[in-house]
PDB file of N, CA and C in Angstrom:
ATOM      1  N   MET A   1      52.850 -12.180 -67.839  1.00  0.00           N
ATOM      2  CA  MET A   1      53.471 -12.716 -66.630  1.00  0.00           C
ATOM      3  C   MET A   1      52.451 -12.667 -65.505  1.00  0.00           C
ATOM      4  N   LEU A   2      52.313 -13.768 -64.830  1.00  0.00           N
ATOM      5  CA  LEU A   2      51.342 -13.934 -63.758  1.00  0.00           C
ATOM      6  C   LEU A   2      52.091 -14.099 -62.438  1.00  0.00           C
ATOM      7  N   THR A   3      51.548 -13.549 -61.362  1.00  0.00           N
ATOM      8  CA  THR A   3      52.115 -13.762 -60.039  1.00  0.00           C
ATOM      9  C   THR A   3      51.129 -14.561 -59.203  1.00  0.00           C
ATOM     10  N   GLN A   4      51.606 -15.686 -58.674  1.00  0.00           N
ATOM     11  CA  GLN A   4      50.808 -16.528 -57.785  1.00  0.00           C
ATOM     12  C   GLN A   4      51.374 -16.389 -56.370  1.00  0.00           C
ATOM     13  N   TYR A   5      50.532 -16.642 -55.384  1.00  0.00           N
ATOM     14  CA  TYR A   5      50.934 -16.512 -53.989  1.00  0.00           C
ATOM     15  C   TYR A   5      50.752 -17.845 -53.267  1.00  0.00           C
ATOM     16  N   LEU A   6      51.695 -18.161 -52.400  1.00  0.00           N
ATOM     17  CA  LEU A   6      51.652 -19.404 -51.642  1.00  0.00           C
ATOM     18  C   LEU A   6      52.074 -19.110 -50.207  1.00  0.00           C
ATOM     19  N   ASP A   7      51.242 -19.499 -49.270  1.00  0.00           N
ATOM     20  CA  ASP A   7      51.554 -19.312 -47.849  1.00  0.00           C
ATOM     21  C   ASP A   7      51.865 -20.677 -47.237  1.00  0.00           C
ATOM     22  N   ILE A   8      53.129 -20.878 -46.849  1.00  0.00           N
ATOM     23  CA  ILE A   8      53.519 -22.151 -46.227  1.00  0.00           C
ATOM     24  C   ILE A   8      54.034 -21.909 -44.806  1.00  0.00           C
ATOM     25  N   THR A   9      53.548 -20.841 -44.193  1.00  0.00           N
ATOM     26  CA  THR A   9      54.023 -20.489 -42.849  1.00  0.00           C
ATOM     27  C   THR A   9      53.619 -21.513 -41.792  1.00  0.00           C
ATOM     28  N   LYS A  10      52.619 -22.331 -42.085  1.00  0.00           N
ATOM     29  CA  LYS A  10      52.190 -23.344 -41.105  1.00  0.00           C
ATOM     30  C   LYS A  10      52.720 -24.731 -41.448  1.00  0.00           C
ATOM     31  N   GLU A  11      53.542 -24.818 -42.492  1.00  0.00           N
ATOM     32  CA  GLU A  11      54.092 -26.106 -42.938  1.00  0.00           C
ATOM     33  C   GLU A  11      55.492 -26.319 -42.368  1.00  0.00           C
ATOM     34  N   HIS A  12      55.903 -27.582 -42.370  1.00  0.00           N
ATOM     35  CA  HIS A  12      57.243 -27.959 -41.919  1.00  0.00           C
ATOM     36  C   HIS A  12      57.930 -28.733 -43.032  1.00  0.00           C
ATOM     37  N   CYS A  13      59.263 -28.732 -43.017  1.00  0.00           N
ATOM     38  CA  CYS A  13      60.024 -29.477 -44.006  1.00  0.00           C
ATOM     39  C   CYS A  13      59.727 -30.968 -43.857  1.00  0.00           C
ATOM     40  N   PRO A  14      59.576 -31.701 -44.921  1.00  0.00           N
ATOM     41  CA  PRO A  14      59.847 -31.338 -46.313  1.00  0.00           C
ATOM     42  C   PRO A  14      58.645 -30.768 -47.045  1.00  0.00           C
ATOM     43  N   MET A  15      57.498 -30.618 -46.369  1.00  0.00           N
ATOM     44  CA  MET A  15      56.291 -30.148 -47.061  1.00  0.00           C
ATOM     45  C   MET A  15      56.439 -28.729 -47.575  1.00  0.00           C
ATOM     46  N   THR A  16      57.339 -27.934 -46.972  1.00  0.00           N
ATOM     47  CA  THR A  16      57.501 -26.565 -47.459  1.00  0.00           C
ATOM     48  C   THR A  16      57.943 -26.554 -48.911  1.00  0.00           C
ATOM     49  N   PHE A  17      58.959 -27.347 -49.249  1.00  0.00           N
ATOM     50  CA  PHE A  17      59.397 -27.336 -50.642  1.00  0.00           C
ATOM     51  C   PHE A  17      58.496 -28.190 -51.523  1.00  0.00           C
ATOM     52  N   VAL A  18      57.891 -29.227 -50.999  1.00  0.00           N
ATOM     53  CA  VAL A  18      56.951 -30.032 -51.798  1.00  0.00           C
ATOM     54  C   VAL A  18      55.821 -29.133 -52.302  1.00  0.00           C
ATOM     55  N   LYS A  19      55.248 -28.328 -51.423  1.00  0.00           N
ATOM     56  CA  LYS A  19      54.155 -27.438 -51.836  1.00  0.00           C
ATOM     57  C   LYS A  19      54.659 -26.353 -52.772  1.00  0.00           C
ATOM     58  N   THR A  20      55.877 -25.849 -52.515  1.00  0.00           N
ATOM     59  CA  THR A  20      56.456 -24.841 -53.402  1.00  0.00           C
ATOM     60  C   THR A  20      56.717 -25.429 -54.787  1.00  0.00           C
ATOM     61  N   LYS A  21      57.290 -26.612 -54.824  1.00  0.00           N
ATOM     62  CA  LYS A  21      57.588 -27.263 -56.106  1.00  0.00           C
ATOM     63  C   LYS A  21      56.302 -27.536 -56.876  1.00  0.00           C
ATOM     64  N   PHE A  22      55.261 -27.988 -56.203  1.00  0.00           N
ATOM     65  CA  PHE A  22      53.981 -28.237 -56.868  1.00  0.00           C
ATOM     66  C   PHE A  22      53.411 -26.932 -57.432  1.00  0.00           C
ATOM     67  N   ALA A  23      53.466 -25.859 -56.638  1.00  0.00           N
ATOM     68  CA  ALA A  23      52.953 -24.564 -57.123  1.00  0.00           C
ATOM     69  C   ALA A  23      53.761 -24.080 -58.324  1.00  0.00           C
ATOM     70  N   LEU A  24      55.081 -24.257 -58.293  1.00  0.00           N
ATOM     71  CA  LEU A  24      55.918 -23.851 -59.426  1.00  0.00           C
ATOM     72  C   LEU A  24      55.601 -24.670 -60.669  1.00  0.00           C
ATOM     73  N   SER A  25      55.305 -25.938 -60.496  1.00  0.00           N
ATOM     74  CA  SER A  25      55.027 -26.798 -61.648  1.00  0.00           C
ATOM     75  C   SER A  25      53.760 -26.365 -62.384  1.00  0.00           C
ATOM     76  N   ARG A  26      52.880 -25.679 -61.707  1.00  0.00           N
ATOM     77  CA  ARG A  26      51.617 -25.248 -62.313  1.00  0.00           C
ATOM     78  C   ARG A  26      51.736 -23.910 -63.038  1.00  0.00           C
ATOM     79  N   LEU A  27      52.908 -23.243 -62.911  1.00  0.00           N
ATOM     80  CA  LEU A  27      53.109 -21.946 -63.558  1.00  0.00           C
ATOM     81  C   LEU A  27      53.663 -22.122 -64.957  1.00  0.00           C
ATOM     82  N   ARG A  28      53.513 -21.092 -65.776  1.00  0.00           N
ATOM     83  CA  ARG A  28      54.128 -21.063 -67.095  1.00  0.00           C
ATOM     84  C   ARG A  28      55.479 -20.362 -66.987  1.00  0.00           C
ATOM     85  N   GLU A  29      56.323 -20.594 -67.965  1.00  0.00           N
ATOM     86  CA  GLU A  29      57.640 -19.949 -67.997  1.00  0.00           C
ATOM     87  C   GLU A  29      57.475 -18.442 -67.874  1.00  0.00           C
ATOM     88  N   GLY A  30      58.253 -17.837 -67.004  1.00  0.00           N
ATOM     89  CA  GLY A  30      58.213 -16.387 -66.812  1.00  0.00           C
ATOM     90  C   GLY A  30      57.287 -15.945 -65.692  1.00  0.00           C
ATOM     91  N   ASP A  31      56.397 -16.833 -65.242  1.00  0.00           N
ATOM     92  CA  ASP A  31      55.503 -16.480 -64.139  1.00  0.00           C
ATOM     93  C   ASP A  31      56.288 -16.402 -62.831  1.00  0.00           C
ATOM     94  N   ILE A  32      55.685 -15.726 -61.864  1.00  0.00           N
ATOM     95  CA  ILE A  32      56.323 -15.484 -60.566  1.00  0.00           C
ATOM     96  C   ILE A  32      55.524 -16.183 -59.469  1.00  0.00           C
ATOM     97  N   LEU A  33      56.242 -16.772 -58.522  1.00  0.00           N
ATOM     98  CA  LEU A  33      55.617 -17.344 -57.325  1.00  0.00           C
ATOM     99  C   LEU A  33      56.162 -16.602 -56.109  1.00  0.00           C
ATOM    100  N   GLU A  34      55.247 -16.030 -55.330  1.00  0.00           N
ATOM    101  CA  GLU A  34      55.625 -15.345 -54.095  1.00  0.00           C
ATOM    102  C   GLU A  34      55.261 -16.255 -52.934  1.00  0.00           C
ATOM    103  N   VAL A  35      56.275 -16.726 -52.211  1.00  0.00           N
ATOM    104  CA  VAL A  35      56.086 -17.699 -51.142  1.00  0.00           C
ATOM    105  C   VAL A  35      56.313 -17.030 -49.797  1.00  0.00           C
ATOM    106  N   ARG A  36      55.332 -17.144 -48.938  1.00  0.00           N
ATOM    107  CA  ARG A  36      55.504 -16.662 -47.558  1.00  0.00           C
ATOM    108  C   ARG A  36      55.849 -17.864 -46.696  1.00  0.00           C
ATOM    109  N   LEU A  37      56.935 -17.724 -45.942  1.00  0.00           N
ATOM    110  CA  LEU A  37      57.408 -18.830 -45.111  1.00  0.00           C
ATOM    111  C   LEU A  37      58.050 -18.285 -43.844  1.00  0.00           C
ATOM    112  N   THR A  38      58.337 -19.190 -42.923  1.00  0.00           N
ATOM    113  CA  THR A  38      58.922 -18.764 -41.660  1.00  0.00           C
ATOM    114  C   THR A  38      60.446 -18.841 -41.713  1.00  0.00           C
ATOM    115  N   ALA A  39      61.059 -18.149 -40.782  1.00  0.00           N
ATOM    116  CA  ALA A  39      62.514 -18.170 -40.670  1.00  0.00           C
ATOM    117  C   ALA A  39      62.967 -19.563 -40.236  1.00  0.00           C
ATOM    118  N   GLY A  40      64.253 -19.799 -40.374  1.00  0.00           N
ATOM    119  CA  GLY A  40      64.800 -21.088 -39.982  1.00  0.00           C
ATOM    120  C   GLY A  40      64.898 -22.017 -41.176  1.00  0.00           C
ATOM    121  N   GLU A  41      64.573 -23.280 -40.949  1.00  0.00           N
ATOM    122  CA  GLU A  41      64.746 -24.301 -41.980  1.00  0.00           C
ATOM    123  C   GLU A  41      64.013 -23.981 -43.293  1.00  0.00           C
ATOM    124  N   PRO A  42      62.732 -23.561 -43.259  1.00  0.00           N
ATOM    125  CA  PRO A  42      62.083 -23.235 -44.539  1.00  0.00           C
ATOM    126  C   PRO A  42      62.804 -22.115 -45.296  1.00  0.00           C
ATOM    127  N   LEU A  43      63.216 -21.082 -44.589  1.00  0.00           N
ATOM    128  CA  LEU A  43      63.912 -19.970 -45.249  1.00  0.00           C
ATOM    129  C   LEU A  43      65.273 -20.400 -45.781  1.00  0.00           C
ATOM    130  N   ASP A  44      65.918 -21.331 -45.111  1.00  0.00           N
ATOM    131  CA  ASP A  44      67.204 -21.842 -45.606  1.00  0.00           C
ATOM    132  C   ASP A  44      67.006 -22.757 -46.814  1.00  0.00           C
ATOM    133  N   ASN A  45      66.001 -23.622 -46.751  1.00  0.00           N
ATOM    134  CA  ASN A  45      65.865 -24.689 -47.751  1.00  0.00           C
ATOM    135  C   ASN A  45      65.100 -24.310 -49.009  1.00  0.00           C
ATOM    136  N   VAL A  46      64.019 -23.563 -48.901  1.00  0.00           N
ATOM    137  CA  VAL A  46      63.187 -23.305 -50.086  1.00  0.00           C
ATOM    138  C   VAL A  46      63.948 -22.520 -51.164  1.00  0.00           C
ATOM    139  N   PRO A  47      64.603 -21.399 -50.853  1.00  0.00           N
ATOM    140  CA  PRO A  47      65.350 -20.705 -51.915  1.00  0.00           C
ATOM    141  C   PRO A  47      66.479 -21.565 -52.500  1.00  0.00           C
ATOM    142  N   ARG A  48      67.181 -22.295 -51.647  1.00  0.00           N
ATOM    143  CA  ARG A  48      68.281 -23.143 -52.121  1.00  0.00           C
ATOM    144  C   ARG A  48      67.759 -24.236 -53.037  1.00  0.00           C
ATOM    145  N   ALA A  49      66.695 -24.926 -52.616  1.00  0.00           N
ATOM    146  CA  ALA A  49      66.132 -26.004 -53.421  1.00  0.00           C
ATOM    147  C   ALA A  49      65.561 -25.471 -54.731  1.00  0.00           C
ATOM    148  N   ALA A  50      64.956 -24.283 -54.697  1.00  0.00           N
ATOM    149  CA  ALA A  50      64.425 -23.696 -55.938  1.00  0.00           C
ATOM    150  C   ALA A  50      65.556 -23.436 -56.930  1.00  0.00           C
ATOM    151  N   ARG A  51      66.664 -22.896 -56.446  1.00  0.00           N
ATOM    152  CA  ARG A  51      67.822 -22.658 -57.333  1.00  0.00           C
ATOM    153  C   ARG A  51      68.346 -23.976 -57.890  1.00  0.00           C
ATOM    154  N   GLU A  52      68.426 -24.990 -57.039  1.00  0.00           N
ATOM    155  CA  GLU A  52      68.914 -26.297 -57.489  1.00  0.00           C
ATOM    156  C   GLU A  52      68.004 -26.917 -58.547  1.00  0.00           C
ATOM    157  N   GLN A  53      66.718 -26.576 -58.514  1.00  0.00           N
ATOM    158  CA  GLN A  53      65.760 -27.093 -59.494  1.00  0.00           C
ATOM    159  C   GLN A  53      65.745 -26.257 -60.777  1.00  0.00           C
ATOM    160  N   GLY A  54      66.562 -25.196 -60.816  1.00  0.00           N
ATOM    161  CA  GLY A  54      66.662 -24.386 -62.026  1.00  0.00           C
ATOM    162  C   GLY A  54      65.795 -23.148 -62.061  1.00  0.00           C
ATOM    163  N   TYR A  55      65.138 -22.829 -60.956  1.00  0.00           N
ATOM    164  CA  TYR A  55      64.322 -21.619 -60.890  1.00  0.00           C
ATOM    165  C   TYR A  55      65.189 -20.449 -60.454  1.00  0.00           C
ATOM    166  N   LYS A  56      64.731 -19.240 -60.778  1.00  0.00           N
ATOM    167  CA  LYS A  56      65.485 -18.043 -60.421  1.00  0.00           C
ATOM    168  C   LYS A  56      64.848 -17.396 -59.191  1.00  0.00           C
ATOM    169  N   VAL A  57      65.610 -17.269 -58.114  1.00  0.00           N
ATOM    170  CA  VAL A  57      65.132 -16.599 -56.911  1.00  0.00           C
ATOM    171  C   VAL A  57      65.423 -15.107 -57.074  1.00  0.00           C
ATOM    172  N   LEU A  58      64.352 -14.330 -57.212  1.00  0.00           N
ATOM    173  CA  LEU A  58      64.499 -12.902 -57.472  1.00  0.00           C
ATOM    174  C   LEU A  58      64.748 -12.100 -56.212  1.00  0.00           C
ATOM    175  N   GLY A  59      64.309 -12.621 -55.079  1.00  0.00           N
ATOM    176  CA  GLY A  59      64.518 -11.867 -53.857  1.00  0.00           C
ATOM    177  C   GLY A  59      63.959 -12.560 -52.634  1.00  0.00           C
ATOM    178  N   VAL A  60      64.474 -12.137 -51.495  1.00  0.00           N
ATOM    179  CA  VAL A  60      63.996 -12.605 -50.195  1.00  0.00           C
ATOM    180  C   VAL A  60      63.810 -11.365 -49.333  1.00  0.00           C
ATOM    181  N   GLU A  61      62.601 -11.189 -48.805  1.00  0.00           N
ATOM    182  CA  GLU A  61      62.306 -10.014 -47.986  1.00  0.00           C
ATOM    183  C   GLU A  61      61.723 -10.452 -46.649  1.00  0.00           C
ATOM    184  N   GLN A  62      62.105  -9.774 -45.604  1.00  0.00           N
ATOM    185  CA  GLN A  62      61.544 -10.041 -44.285  1.00  0.00           C
ATOM    186  C   GLN A  62      60.257  -9.244 -44.129  1.00  0.00           C
ATOM    187  N   ILE A  63      59.159  -9.932 -43.793  1.00  0.00           N
ATOM    188  CA  ILE A  63      57.854  -9.298 -43.628  1.00  0.00           C
ATOM    189  C   ILE A  63      57.667  -8.830 -42.184  1.00  0.00           C
ATOM    190  N   ASP A  64      57.987  -9.721 -41.241  1.00  0.00           N
ATOM    191  CA  ASP A  64      57.937  -9.359 -39.823  1.00  0.00           C
ATOM    192  C   ASP A  64      59.002 -10.178 -39.092  1.00  0.00           C
ATOM    193  N   ALA A  65      58.903 -10.301 -37.775  1.00  0.00           N
ATOM    194  CA  ALA A  65      59.953 -10.970 -37.007  1.00  0.00           C
ATOM    195  C   ALA A  65      60.152 -12.426 -37.413  1.00  0.00           C
ATOM    196  N   VAL A  66      59.120 -13.068 -37.930  1.00  0.00           N
ATOM    197  CA  VAL A  66      59.192 -14.501 -38.228  1.00  0.00           C
ATOM    198  C   VAL A  66      58.968 -14.810 -39.715  1.00  0.00           C
ATOM    199  N   VAL A  67      58.111 -14.064 -40.360  1.00  0.00           N
ATOM    200  CA  VAL A  67      57.689 -14.380 -41.737  1.00  0.00           C
ATOM    201  C   VAL A  67      58.553 -13.643 -42.765  1.00  0.00           C
ATOM    202  N   HIS A  68      58.911 -14.403 -43.816  1.00  0.00           N
ATOM    203  CA  HIS A  68      59.682 -13.859 -44.932  1.00  0.00           C
ATOM    204  C   HIS A  68      58.928 -14.135 -46.228  1.00  0.00           C
ATOM    205  N   LYS A  69      59.301 -13.399 -47.254  1.00  0.00           N
ATOM    206  CA  LYS A  69      58.717 -13.576 -48.578  1.00  0.00           C
ATOM    207  C   LYS A  69      59.852 -13.919 -49.540  1.00  0.00           C
ATOM    208  N   VAL A  70      59.685 -15.015 -50.272  1.00  0.00           N
ATOM    209  CA  VAL A  70      60.662 -15.420 -51.279  1.00  0.00           C
ATOM    210  C   VAL A  70      59.974 -15.307 -52.635  1.00  0.00           C
ATOM    211  N   ILE A  71      60.605 -14.593 -53.552  1.00  0.00           N
ATOM    212  CA  ILE A  71      60.038 -14.387 -54.883  1.00  0.00           C
ATOM    213  C   ILE A  71      60.835 -15.237 -55.863  1.00  0.00           C
ATOM    214  N   ILE A  72      60.118 -16.148 -56.537  1.00  0.00           N
ATOM    215  CA  ILE A  72      60.754 -17.123 -57.431  1.00  0.00           C
ATOM    216  C   ILE A  72      60.158 -16.976 -58.826  1.00  0.00           C
ATOM    217  N   LYS A  73      61.016 -16.934 -59.818  1.00  0.00           N
ATOM    218  CA  LYS A  73      60.573 -16.869 -61.220  1.00  0.00           C
ATOM    219  C   LYS A  73      60.780 -18.224 -61.872  1.00  0.00           C
ATOM    220  N   LYS A  74      59.736 -18.680 -62.575  1.00  0.00           N
ATOM    221  CA  LYS A  74      59.850 -19.958 -63.283  1.00  0.00           C
ATOM    222  C   LYS A  74      60.533 -19.736 -64.624  1.00  0.00           C
TER     223      LYS A  74
END
């Protein structure tokens, strides 16, 4: 199992999930993607869209006042 990291804190929707989806597509089954993103629309949309695409969201953690970490398993 491999863990990849993706920082989309400077991106805006829809690029937040486009970049997340592209990163997930490059992983093998069972690999983990750790996505750093900002609160608000990215935090609302990326975990929801990942679940809708069939990925498993293992957790969401707040890093600081603005940045969160979403852990997604392929």
